[in-house]
Amino acid sequence: MKQKRKKSNKAESGEKKEPGTLPNPTNELELSQRVRLCASVGEEVVQLDELEKLLKNKRTRPIAYDGFEPSGRMHIAQGILKAINVNKLTKSGVDFVFWVADWFALLNNKMDGDLNKIQTVGKYLIEVWKAAGMDMTHVYFKWCSDEINEHANEYWLRVMDISKHFNITRTKRCCTILGRTESDDMPTAHLMYACMQCADIFFLKADICQLGMDQRKVNMLAREYATKQKLRSPIVISHHMLMGLKEGQEKMSKSDPDSAIFMEDEAHDVNKKIKQAFCPPKEIANNPCLDYVKHIVFGKLEQFVVKRKPEHGGDLIYTSYEQLEKDYAEGNLHPGDLKPSLAEAINSFLEPVRSHFKNDKYAKQLLDQVKKYRVTK
Ligand SMILES: N[C@@H](Cc1ccc(O)cc1)C(=O)O
């Protein structure tokens, strides 16, 4: 299959435009609303006052970014939750860059260390995001290999400079960003990875690092580096990590298919997965189903109806997660009633992605190929 890769392009239109260069048309929302909306994406925001100052400037749109190693299929944390967050950011006046981190996947030895496979997965990721319900006006996709090749001097000088500012112990502590644990025999590639990820932030001129909580260490390193080099510190808005389906799975992981709902899973897969998901009655903490209701369902909907048979008391209508949580804790809402409605809501969010992969020939071919690949941890 021959797939031409578009260069760092404006989402969908293909027209070459750089993020952050447009006048800011987002005047409908008050500054305080924009700050609140933007900050609501984060489980942690470092620092809120800096965010307010950033959004006050109306001349340019600030740039936020998140990076993704193409490896295996995409789960709902990277798909639906990301799309919800990106919509909030762009609505608050920020441009968003998806950094397709193909070289990072290579350094992390993903997809058998085969760059061709990695890049096919990268193209598949873009197809999923395009169908995931984002307003694309202020969304950009950039390929790490293309951009670094094009601006090699600038990029590698930055990586080298970062590596000079931190000792090995400090850099090693960042290796959780690769989903790895720190050890003495870890490959040097992991240290390189951390320096490169830190360099990305300055290279992409990102005002906001909007990655997951699992990436916060390197973003903090970048703030420290910025202070040392008297550069502007990036603001770090770290989002919640969506729990895995099974008991004790702190995060959804594509290398553990039992923990994840994938973006093109069929409706019956989703129903089955949710049916089998960990969901202890009356328990709120570490309950993945409630986690999905809070972050996915109420991230997208203003109202969530839990359907119940009349003999069980009839439908329950919730307009906030807090109401639902209270009912659940008090035992008024049972897992057996919650789960089918939760599965139905997730299915309705996934439907446009499924139909894109069914109806678009290019996307379908990519998915078929990605499904054949073995995912290496
Ligand atoms: N470390 C990220 C991927 C990434 C790579 C480069 C970046 O600049 C940002 C993110 C992950 O494991 O998912």
GROMACS .gro file of C-alpha atoms and ligand atoms in nm:
model
  390
    1MET     CA    1   0.000   0.000   0.000
    2LYS     CA    2   0.145   0.330  -0.101
    3GLN     CA    3   0.051   0.611   0.133
    4LYS     CA    4   0.190   0.953   0.077
    5ARG     CA    5   0.247   1.145   0.392
    6LYS     CA    6   0.140   1.503   0.401
    7LYS     CA    7   0.400   1.735   0.552
    8SER     CA    8   0.337   1.929   0.872
    9ASN     CA    9   0.005   2.054   0.758
   10LYS     CA   10  -0.296   2.231   0.881
   11ALA     CA   11  -0.547   1.968   0.982
   12GLU     CA   12  -0.765   1.851   0.695
   13SER     CA   13  -0.731   2.147   0.459
   14GLY     CA   14  -0.369   2.062   0.376
   15GLU     CA   15  -0.294   2.433   0.361
   16LYS     CA   16   0.041   2.516   0.522
   17LYS     CA   17  -0.011   2.742   0.818
   18GLU     CA   18   0.176   2.764   1.144
   19PRO     CA   19   0.007   2.740   1.483
   20GLY     CA   20   0.003   3.051   1.694
   21THR     CA   21   0.017   3.292   1.403
   22LEU     CA   22  -0.350   3.376   1.366
   23PRO     CA   23  -0.518   3.671   1.524
   24ASN     CA   24  -0.726   3.548   1.810
   25PRO     CA   25  -1.092   3.535   1.710
   26THR     CA   26  -1.203   3.399   2.047
   27ASN     CA   27  -1.359   3.703   2.194
   28GLU     CA   28  -1.694   3.546   2.276
   29LEU     CA   29  -1.568   3.417   2.609
   30GLU     CA   30  -1.451   3.639   2.892
   31LEU     CA   31  -1.091   3.599   3.003
   32SER     CA   32  -1.194   3.435   3.330
   33GLN     CA   33  -1.411   3.184   3.141
   34ARG     CA   34  -1.126   3.103   2.904
   35VAL     CA   35  -0.886   3.051   3.194
   36ARG     CA   36  -1.136   2.830   3.375
   37LEU     CA   37  -1.209   2.624   3.063
   38CYS     CA   38  -0.843   2.580   2.980
   39ALA     CA   39  -0.745   2.490   3.337
   40SER     CA   40  -1.036   2.245   3.365
   41VAL     CA   41  -0.845   2.013   3.134
   42GLY     CA   42  -0.582   1.958   3.401
   43GLU     CA   43  -0.568   1.742   3.709
   44GLU     CA   44  -0.271   1.968   3.784
   45VAL     CA   45  -0.191   2.313   3.646
   46VAL     CA   46   0.155   2.467   3.692
   47GLN     CA   47   0.093   2.761   3.727
   48LEU     CA   48  -0.253   2.912   3.708
   49ASP     CA   49  -0.139   3.276   3.729
   50GLU     CA   50   0.095   3.218   3.434
   51LEU     CA   51  -0.197   3.074   3.236
   52GLU     CA   52  -0.407   3.378   3.305
   53LYS     CA   53  -0.126   3.605   3.187
   54LEU     CA   54  -0.081   3.397   2.873
   55LEU     CA   55  -0.448   3.405   2.777
   56LYS     CA   56  -0.471   3.779   2.840
   57ASN     CA   57  -0.253   3.843   2.537
   58LYS     CA   58  -0.495   3.873   2.247
   59ARG     CA   59  -0.242   3.927   1.968
   60THR     CA   60  -0.157   3.564   1.907
   61ARG     CA   61  -0.309   3.231   1.994
   62PRO     CA   62  -0.094   3.040   2.244
   63ILE     CA   63   0.024   2.695   2.142
   64ALA     CA   64  -0.044   2.378   2.339
   65TYR     CA   65   0.091   2.038   2.245
   66ASP     CA   66   0.083   1.670   2.327
   67GLY     CA   67   0.303   1.401   2.177
   68PHE     CA   68   0.216   1.041   2.088
   69GLU     CA   69   0.434   0.742   2.016
   70PRO     CA   70   0.263   0.556   1.733
   71SER     CA   71   0.244   0.204   1.864
   72GLY     CA   72  -0.060  -0.016   1.828
   73ARG     CA   73  -0.421   0.090   1.831
   74MET     CA   74  -0.562   0.397   2.000
   75HIS     CA   75  -0.771   0.367   2.314
   76ILE     CA   76  -1.043   0.602   2.437
   77ALA     CA   77  -0.805   0.788   2.671
   78GLN     CA   78  -0.598   0.902   2.372
   79GLY     CA   79  -0.901   0.939   2.151
   80ILE     CA   80  -1.217   1.056   2.324
   81LEU     CA   81  -1.062   1.215   2.631
   82LYS     CA   82  -0.800   1.388   2.419
   83ALA     CA   83  -1.065   1.520   2.180
   84ILE     CA   84  -1.268   1.657   2.472
   85ASN     CA   85  -0.962   1.834   2.609
   86VAL     CA   86  -0.854   1.972   2.272
   87ASN     CA   87  -1.200   2.118   2.213
   88LYS     CA   88  -1.183   2.293   2.549
   89LEU     CA   89  -0.839   2.433   2.474
   90THR     CA   90  -0.920   2.558   2.126
   91LYS     CA   91  -1.244   2.712   2.255
   92SER     CA   92  -1.044   2.897   2.516
   93GLY     CA   93  -0.828   3.049   2.240
   94VAL     CA   94  -0.537   2.806   2.215
   95ASP     CA   95  -0.395   2.629   1.908
   96PHE     CA   96  -0.325   2.260   1.951
   97VAL     CA   97  -0.039   2.061   1.800
   98PHE     CA   98  -0.052   1.683   1.783
   99TRP     CA   99   0.311   1.576   1.776
  100VAL     CA  100   0.334   1.240   1.601
  101ALA     CA  101   0.644   1.115   1.778
  102ASP     CA  102   0.765   0.849   1.534
  103TRP     CA  103   1.133   0.877   1.625
  104PHE     CA  104   1.042   0.850   1.992
  105ALA     CA  105   0.862   0.522   1.930
  106LEU     CA  106   1.178   0.405   1.754
  107LEU     CA  107   1.396   0.503   2.051
  108ASN     CA  108   1.153   0.324   2.279
  109ASN     CA  109   1.176   0.015   2.058
  110LYS     CA  110   0.808   0.007   1.970
  111MET     CA  111   0.665  -0.192   1.676
  112ASP     CA  112   0.976  -0.416   1.666
  113GLY     CA  113   1.183  -0.101   1.612
  114ASP     CA  114   1.049  -0.078   1.253
  115LEU     CA  115   1.006   0.284   1.144
  116ASN     CA  116   0.781   0.187   0.851
  117LYS     CA  117   0.535   0.018   1.084
  118ILE     CA  118   0.556   0.308   1.329
  119GLN     CA  119   0.474   0.556   1.053
  120THR     CA  120   0.179   0.350   0.934
  121VAL     CA  121   0.048   0.356   1.288
  122GLY     CA  122   0.109   0.732   1.294
  123LYS     CA  123  -0.112   0.776   0.987
  124TYR     CA  124  -0.380   0.562   1.151
  125LEU     CA  125  -0.366   0.781   1.465
  126ILE     CA  126  -0.432   1.090   1.254
  127GLU     CA  127  -0.731   0.921   1.089
  128VAL     CA  128  -0.877   0.843   1.432
  129TRP     CA  129  -0.833   1.197   1.562
  130LYS     CA  130  -0.989   1.344   1.249
  131ALA     CA  131  -1.303   1.141   1.315
  132ALA     CA  132  -1.307   1.182   1.693
  133GLY     CA  133  -1.528   1.491   1.703
  134MET     CA  134  -1.275   1.774   1.735
  135ASP     CA  135  -1.325   2.118   1.593
  136MET     CA  136  -1.028   2.113   1.355
  137THR     CA  137  -1.001   2.488   1.296
  138HIS     CA  138  -0.712   2.527   1.539
  139VAL     CA  139  -0.567   2.177   1.533
  140TYR     CA  140  -0.235   2.088   1.368
  141PHE     CA  141  -0.060   1.758   1.310
  142LYS     CA  142   0.317   1.753   1.298
  143TRP     CA  143   0.546   1.462   1.232
  144CYS     CA  144   0.850   1.459   1.454
  145SER     CA  145   1.082   1.309   1.188
  146ASP     CA  146   0.980   1.566   0.924
  147GLU     CA  147   1.013   1.866   1.150
  148ILE     CA  148   1.345   1.762   1.300
  149ASN     CA  149   1.489   1.683   0.957
  150GLU     CA  150   1.380   2.020   0.832
  151HIS     CA  151   1.524   2.214   1.125
  152ALA     CA  152   1.800   1.978   1.232
  153ASN     CA  153   2.046   2.241   1.346
  154GLU     CA  154   1.805   2.419   1.574
  155TYR     CA  155   1.669   2.096   1.717
  156TRP     CA  156   1.991   1.912   1.793
  157LEU     CA  157   2.163   2.216   1.940
  158ARG     CA  158   1.873   2.240   2.182
  159VAL     CA  159   1.894   1.870   2.272
  160MET     CA  160   2.268   1.903   2.329
  161ASP     CA  161   2.223   2.209   2.544
  162ILE     CA  162   1.960   2.039   2.759
  163SER     CA  163   2.185   1.737   2.810
  164LYS     CA  164   2.458   1.971   2.939
  165HIS     CA  165   2.232   2.116   3.206
  166PHE     CA  166   2.123   1.799   3.387
  167ASN     CA  167   2.319   1.512   3.536
  168ILE     CA  168   2.244   1.150   3.455
  169THR     CA  169   2.058   1.088   3.782
  170ARG     CA  170   1.821   1.376   3.714
  171THR     CA  171   1.757   1.279   3.352
  172LYS     CA  172   1.710   0.914   3.447
  173ARG     CA  173   1.429   1.010   3.682
  174CYS     CA  174   1.230   1.117   3.376
  175CYS     CA  175   1.228   0.770   3.222
  176THR     CA  176   0.874   0.703   3.345
  177ILE     CA  177   0.770   0.917   3.046
  178LEU     CA  178   0.860   0.619   2.829
  179GLY     CA  179   0.640   0.395   3.044
  180ARG     CA  180   0.959   0.238   3.179
  181THR     CA  181   1.104   0.199   3.524
  182GLU     CA  182   1.438   0.350   3.611
  183SER     CA  183   1.731   0.111   3.626
  184ASP     CA  184   2.106   0.106   3.584
  185ASP     CA  185   2.099  -0.105   3.273
  186MET     CA  186   1.841   0.099   3.088
  187PRO     CA  187   1.955   0.188   2.734
  188THR     CA  188   2.116   0.528   2.680
  189ALA     CA  189   1.834   0.579   2.428
  190HIS     CA  190   1.604   0.649   2.721
  191LEU     CA  191   1.822   0.937   2.840
  192MET     CA  192   1.831   1.070   2.486
  193TYR     CA  193   1.453   1.038   2.468
  194ALA     CA  194   1.408   1.252   2.778
  195CYS     CA  195   1.640   1.525   2.647
  196MET     CA  196   1.462   1.521   2.312
  197GLN     CA  197   1.115   1.537   2.464
  198CYS     CA  198   1.228   1.834   2.669
  199ALA     CA  199   1.370   1.997   2.353
  200ASP     CA  200   1.039   1.943   2.168
  201ILE     CA  201   0.867   2.191   2.394
  202PHE     CA  202   1.101   2.475   2.295
  203PHE     CA  203   1.127   2.358   1.934
  204LEU     CA  204   0.749   2.363   1.892
  205LYS     CA  205   0.729   2.696   2.076
  206ALA     CA  206   0.472   2.538   2.303
  207ASP     CA  207   0.335   2.776   2.563
  208ILE     CA  208   0.141   2.492   2.722
  209CYS     CA  209   0.244   2.130   2.769
  210GLN     CA  210  -0.091   1.953   2.771
  211LEU     CA  211   0.014   1.595   2.827
  212GLY     CA  212  -0.091   1.328   3.076
  213MET     CA  213   0.010   1.316   3.442
  214ASP     CA  214   0.254   1.039   3.346
  215GLN     CA  215   0.456   1.296   3.148
  216ARG     CA  216   0.486   1.562   3.416
  217LYS     CA  217   0.846   1.488   3.515
  218VAL     CA  218   0.993   1.594   3.184
  219ASN     CA  219   0.767   1.898   3.168
  220MET     CA  220   0.900   2.003   3.507
  221LEU     CA  221   1.252   1.946   3.377
  222ALA     CA  222   1.167   2.183   3.092
  223ARG     CA  223   1.055   2.449   3.339
  224GLU     CA  224   1.381   2.409   3.526
  225TYR     CA  225   1.578   2.431   3.203
  226ALA     CA  226   1.386   2.743   3.101
  227THR     CA  227   1.477   2.910   3.431
  228LYS     CA  228   1.844   2.816   3.391
  229GLN     CA  229   1.852   2.950   3.034
  230LYS     CA  230   1.628   3.249   3.104
  231LEU     CA  231   1.365   3.127   2.857
  232ARG     CA  232   0.991   3.152   2.911
  233SER     CA  233   0.877   2.855   3.119
  234PRO     CA  234   0.609   2.639   2.961
  235ILE     CA  235   0.284   2.610   3.153
  236VAL     CA  236   0.209   2.249   3.237
  237ILE     CA  237  -0.153   2.135   3.227
  238SER     CA  238  -0.145   1.763   3.301
  239HIS     CA  239  -0.461   1.568   3.235
  240HIS     CA  240  -0.604   1.282   3.436
  241MET     CA  241  -0.500   0.930   3.339
  242LEU     CA  242  -0.809   0.728   3.258
  243MET     CA  243  -0.820   0.403   3.457
  244GLY     CA  244  -0.793   0.059   3.300
  245LEU     CA  245  -1.100  -0.166   3.292
  246LYS     CA  246  -0.979  -0.420   3.544
  247GLU     CA  247  -0.927  -0.394   3.919
  248GLY     CA  248  -0.607  -0.212   4.011
  249GLN     CA  249  -0.523  -0.087   3.660
  250GLU     CA  250  -0.428   0.272   3.728
  251LYS     CA  251  -0.418   0.361   3.362
  252MET     CA  252  -0.553   0.236   3.034
  253SER     CA  253  -0.269   0.085   2.837
  254LYS     CA  254  -0.263  -0.027   2.475
  255SER     CA  255   0.000  -0.289   2.552
  256ASP     CA  256  -0.256  -0.454   2.781
  257PRO     CA  257  -0.567  -0.499   2.561
  258ASP     CA  258  -0.766  -0.619   2.862
  259SER     CA  259  -0.733  -0.274   3.016
  260ALA     CA  260  -0.853  -0.074   2.719
  261ILE     CA  261  -1.146   0.017   2.498
  262PHE     CA  262  -1.016   0.090   2.150
  263MET     CA  263  -1.147   0.365   1.926
  264GLU     CA  264  -1.276   0.132   1.655
  265ASP     CA  265  -1.401  -0.143   1.887
  266GLU     CA  266  -1.738  -0.273   1.770
  267ALA     CA  267  -2.045  -0.201   1.981
  268HIS     CA  268  -2.058  -0.559   2.106
  269ASP     CA  269  -1.690  -0.538   2.216
  270VAL     CA  270  -1.764  -0.223   2.413
  271ASN     CA  271  -2.072  -0.378   2.572
  272LYS     CA  272  -1.876  -0.685   2.672
  273LYS     CA  273  -1.580  -0.489   2.806
  274ILE     CA  274  -1.798  -0.262   3.017
  275LYS     CA  275  -2.004  -0.557   3.139
  276GLN     CA  276  -1.686  -0.725   3.262
  277ALA     CA  277  -1.527  -0.405   3.396
  278PHE     CA  278  -1.446  -0.364   3.763
  279CYS     CA  279  -1.731  -0.174   3.926
  280PRO     CA  280  -1.773  -0.249   4.297
  281PRO     CA  281  -2.117  -0.139   4.427
  282LYS     CA  282  -2.119   0.179   4.639
  283GLU     CA  283  -1.742   0.227   4.594
  284ILE     CA  284  -1.626   0.547   4.430
  285ALA     CA  285  -1.249   0.524   4.467
  286ASN     CA  286  -1.063   0.322   4.205
  287ASN     CA  287  -1.382   0.244   4.018
  288PRO     CA  288  -1.309   0.265   3.642
  289CYS     CA  289  -1.675   0.285   3.539
  290LEU     CA  290  -1.729   0.594   3.752
  291ASP     CA  291  -1.402   0.731   3.617
  292TYR     CA  292  -1.540   0.699   3.262
  293VAL     CA  293  -1.870   0.859   3.359
  294LYS     CA  294  -1.687   1.153   3.516
  295HIS     CA  295  -1.427   1.218   3.247
  296ILE     CA  296  -1.577   1.081   2.927
  297VAL     CA  297  -1.955   1.100   2.959
  298PHE     CA  298  -1.975   1.432   3.144
  299GLY     CA  299  -1.678   1.557   2.940
  300LYS     CA  300  -1.910   1.541   2.638
  301LEU     CA  301  -2.267   1.555   2.765
  302GLU     CA  302  -2.463   1.790   2.987
  303GLN     CA  303  -2.703   1.516   3.083
  304PHE     CA  304  -2.670   1.143   3.131
  305VAL     CA  305  -2.972   0.916   3.148
  306VAL     CA  306  -2.937   0.581   3.323
  307LYS     CA  307  -3.211   0.366   3.180
  308ARG     CA  308  -3.394   0.143   3.424
  309LYS     CA  309  -3.697  -0.078   3.396
  310PRO     CA  310  -4.011   0.077   3.550
  311GLU     CA  311  -4.019  -0.205   3.807
  312HIS     CA  312  -3.667  -0.098   3.914
  313GLY     CA  313  -3.777   0.261   3.965
  314GLY     CA  314  -3.756   0.399   3.609
  315ASP     CA  315  -3.490   0.610   3.438
  316LEU     CA  316  -3.248   0.822   3.638
  317ILE     CA  317  -3.152   1.156   3.487
  318TYR     CA  318  -2.827   1.317   3.596
  319THR     CA  319  -2.711   1.664   3.504
  320SER     CA  320  -2.383   1.642   3.692
  321TYR     CA  321  -2.133   1.376   3.786
  322GLU     CA  322  -2.160   1.473   4.152
  323GLN     CA  323  -2.530   1.377   4.161
  324LEU     CA  324  -2.452   1.041   4.009
  325GLU     CA  325  -2.161   0.979   4.243
  326LYS     CA  326  -2.378   1.052   4.546
  327ASP     CA  327  -2.650   0.813   4.427
  328TYR     CA  328  -2.394   0.546   4.357
  329ALA     CA  329  -2.225   0.580   4.698
  330GLU     CA  330  -2.563   0.556   4.869
  331GLY     CA  331  -2.652   0.242   4.676
  332ASN     CA  332  -2.941   0.401   4.484
  333LEU     CA  333  -2.764   0.338   4.157
  334HIS     CA  334  -2.644  -0.017   4.094
  335PRO     CA  335  -2.359  -0.129   3.867
  336GLY     CA  336  -2.601  -0.347   3.671
  337ASP     CA  337  -2.807  -0.041   3.579
  338LEU     CA  338  -2.514   0.195   3.525
  339LYS     CA  339  -2.311  -0.028   3.294
  340PRO     CA  340  -2.549  -0.065   2.994
  341SER     CA  341  -2.612   0.311   2.980
  342LEU     CA  342  -2.241   0.381   3.012
  343ALA     CA  343  -2.166   0.137   2.728
  344GLU     CA  344  -2.437   0.300   2.516
  345ALA     CA  345  -2.289   0.647   2.571
  346ILE     CA  346  -1.937   0.531   2.484
  347ASN     CA  347  -2.071   0.356   2.176
  348SER     CA  348  -2.242   0.673   2.059
  349PHE     CA  349  -1.907   0.860   2.088
  350LEU     CA  350  -1.725   0.588   1.897
  351GLU     CA  351  -1.978   0.556   1.616
  352PRO     CA  352  -1.832   0.834   1.392
  353VAL     CA  353  -1.486   0.678   1.424
  354ARG     CA  354  -1.617   0.332   1.341
  355SER     CA  355  -1.801   0.455   1.037
  356HIS     CA  356  -1.494   0.651   0.920
  357PHE     CA  357  -1.292   0.330   0.929
  358LYS     CA  358  -1.569   0.144   0.748
  359ASN     CA  359  -1.641   0.400   0.479
  360ASP     CA  360  -1.304   0.559   0.407
  361LYS     CA  361  -1.087   0.328   0.199
  362TYR     CA  362  -0.755   0.482   0.305
  363ALA     CA  363  -0.847   0.466   0.675
  364LYS     CA  364  -0.973   0.110   0.641
  365GLN     CA  365  -0.649  -0.008   0.479
  366LEU     CA  366  -0.448   0.154   0.754
  367LEU     CA  367  -0.654  -0.010   1.026
  368ASP     CA  368  -0.627  -0.353   0.864
  369GLN     CA  369  -0.253  -0.313   0.859
  370VAL     CA  370  -0.228  -0.186   1.216
  371LYS     CA  371  -0.436  -0.477   1.343
  372LYS     CA  372  -0.182  -0.719   1.197
  373TYR     CA  373   0.111  -0.569   1.386
  374ARG     CA  374   0.238  -0.718   1.703
  375VAL     CA  375   0.259  -0.455   1.976
  376THR     CA  376   0.594  -0.462   2.155
  377LYS     CA  377   0.600  -0.336   2.511
  378LIG     N1  378   0.648   1.022   2.598
  378LIG     C1  379   0.522   1.026   2.531
  378LIG     C2  380   0.535   1.057   2.385
  378LIG     C3  381   0.593   1.192   2.358
  378LIG     C4  382   0.707   1.208   2.281
  378LIG     C5  383   0.760   1.333   2.255
  378LIG     C6  384   0.697   1.443   2.310
  378LIG     O1  385   0.749   1.569   2.289
  378LIG     C7  386   0.584   1.431   2.387
  378LIG     C8  387   0.532   1.304   2.410
  378LIG     C9  388   0.453   0.890   2.551
  378LIG     O2  389   0.513   0.798   2.592
  378LIG     O3  390   0.341   0.874   2.520
   0.00000   0.00000   0.00000
